[in-house]
């Protein structure tokens, strides 16, 4: 499969690219900074330099053309402003979905956040982040032309992944290593029967492949 990942230099994305490449897939990472290209190549991915905050739908669709799946893993990141929560976490996700539709890429997996909700109250930057992610998720879920799956991990850690997770519509809060988030994403991309599901993810006791098969009804 050819899988195009928005936010290709992110911590989860780089882990995902390594897994996909090791699994024989063609991973493509969209990045904003040319100096990050070498890191993607080291992860086994093909870098494409494109700024999702300024690119047109046609430009992004061109990067997606011929792909079997799209993964939105971009984010403004900690320390960013309320404005960038909107332009990256919301608007770029919608743009990427628009481009996937235009390019005819049906499989669309989103890395969201636990607690994402367009109606989330509060005036802090993190509140704006949860609203932006919620609005993006709602926009993706409204599209009949996409076979979407939305993944909402709990608190991300840099602990070594154990490959044991809890993946359900509602898990309650908890931590999850980025390694395990990437492993779940790699399985989800290859499991189209999870289309139409919004899933929460935390560490648990079920092997990743078993957990994904269970939510897919397999």
mmCIF file of N, CA and C in Angstrom, residues 27 44 60 63 65 87 92 98-99 103 143-144 148-149 152 158 160 168 173 181 185 197 204 217:
data_model
loop_
_atom_site.group_PDB
_atom_site.id
_atom_site.type_symbol
_atom_site.label_atom_id
_atom_site.label_comp_id
_atom_site.label_asym_id
_atom_site.label_seq_id
_atom_site.Cartn_x
_atom_site.Cartn_y
_atom_site.Cartn_z
ATOM 1 N N UNK A 27 5.566 4.447 2.436
ATOM 2 C CA UNK A 27 5.140 5.543 3.306
ATOM 3 C C UNK A 27 5.602 6.871 2.718
ATOM 4 N N UNK A 44 12.527 5.468 6.412
ATOM 5 C CA UNK A 44 12.053 4.658 5.299
ATOM 6 C C UNK A 44 10.918 5.283 4.532
ATOM 7 N N UNK A 60 -2.469 19.620 -2.433
ATOM 8 C CA UNK A 60 -2.474 18.481 -1.507
ATOM 9 C C UNK A 60 -3.007 17.234 -2.199
ATOM 10 N N UNK A 63 -0.351 15.435 -4.017
ATOM 11 C CA UNK A 63 0.502 14.616 -3.142
ATOM 12 C C UNK A 63 -0.188 13.305 -2.771
ATOM 13 N N UNK A 65 -2.438 11.711 -4.765
ATOM 14 C CA UNK A 65 -2.867 10.934 -5.928
ATOM 15 C C UNK A 65 -2.147 9.590 -5.989
ATOM 16 N N UNK A 87 -5.711 26.752 12.582
ATOM 17 C CA UNK A 87 -5.205 26.602 11.213
ATOM 18 C C UNK A 87 -4.612 25.216 10.952
ATOM 19 N N UNK A 92 -6.324 22.347 8.643
ATOM 20 C CA UNK A 92 -5.482 21.458 7.840
ATOM 21 C C UNK A 92 -6.088 20.066 7.741
ATOM 22 N N UNK A 98 -10.566 17.165 2.220
ATOM 23 C CA UNK A 98 -11.005 17.662 0.913
ATOM 24 C C UNK A 98 -10.111 17.099 -0.197
ATOM 25 N N UNK A 99 -8.801 17.136 0.060
ATOM 26 C CA UNK A 99 -7.833 16.674 -0.938
ATOM 27 C C UNK A 99 -7.938 15.169 -1.161
ATOM 28 N N UNK A 103 -8.663 13.419 -4.684
ATOM 29 C CA UNK A 103 -7.710 12.455 -5.247
ATOM 30 C C UNK A 103 -8.277 11.038 -5.314
ATOM 31 N N UNK A 143 -18.477 13.009 5.879
ATOM 32 C CA UNK A 143 -18.161 12.748 4.471
ATOM 33 C C UNK A 143 -18.429 11.306 4.075
ATOM 34 N N UNK A 144 -19.349 11.135 3.157
ATOM 35 C CA UNK A 144 -19.682 9.791 2.685
ATOM 36 C C UNK A 144 -18.641 9.243 1.717
ATOM 37 N N UNK A 148 -13.584 6.642 6.817
ATOM 38 C CA UNK A 148 -12.792 7.253 7.882
ATOM 39 C C UNK A 148 -12.795 6.421 9.159
ATOM 40 N N UNK A 149 -11.692 6.507 9.877
ATOM 41 C CA UNK A 149 -11.596 6.017 11.247
ATOM 42 C C UNK A 149 -10.911 7.110 12.059
ATOM 43 N N UNK A 152 -8.587 8.343 19.005
ATOM 44 C CA UNK A 152 -8.399 9.340 20.063
ATOM 45 C C UNK A 152 -7.568 8.744 21.196
ATOM 46 N N UNK A 158 6.464 8.771 26.090
ATOM 47 C CA UNK A 158 7.594 8.260 25.316
ATOM 48 C C UNK A 158 8.111 6.940 25.888
ATOM 49 N N UNK A 160 8.591 2.972 26.242
ATOM 50 C CA UNK A 160 8.666 1.942 25.201
ATOM 51 C C UNK A 160 7.312 1.256 25.070
ATOM 52 N N UNK A 168 -11.405 0.964 22.350
ATOM 53 C CA UNK A 168 -12.863 0.854 22.398
ATOM 54 C C UNK A 168 -13.480 2.212 22.078
ATOM 55 N N UNK A 173 -9.973 7.691 30.728
ATOM 56 C CA UNK A 173 -8.654 8.294 30.527
ATOM 57 C C UNK A 173 -7.534 7.366 30.970
ATOM 58 N N UNK A 181 0.566 3.823 19.858
ATOM 59 C CA UNK A 181 -0.348 4.563 18.984
ATOM 60 C C UNK A 181 0.013 4.284 17.521
ATOM 61 N N UNK A 185 -2.237 2.537 14.585
ATOM 62 C CA UNK A 185 -2.488 3.201 13.305
ATOM 63 C C UNK A 185 -2.115 2.301 12.123
ATOM 64 N N UNK A 197 -15.792 4.287 12.547
ATOM 65 C CA UNK A 197 -15.638 4.175 14.003
ATOM 66 C C UNK A 197 -14.803 5.323 14.562
ATOM 67 N N UNK A 204 -3.394 -1.158 27.800
ATOM 68 C CA UNK A 204 -4.287 -2.181 28.332
ATOM 69 C C UNK A 204 -3.627 -3.542 28.337
ATOM 70 N N UNK A 217 -14.893 -6.212 14.313
ATOM 71 C CA UNK A 217 -15.853 -7.304 14.271
ATOM 72 C C UNK A 217 -15.320 -8.548 13.613
#
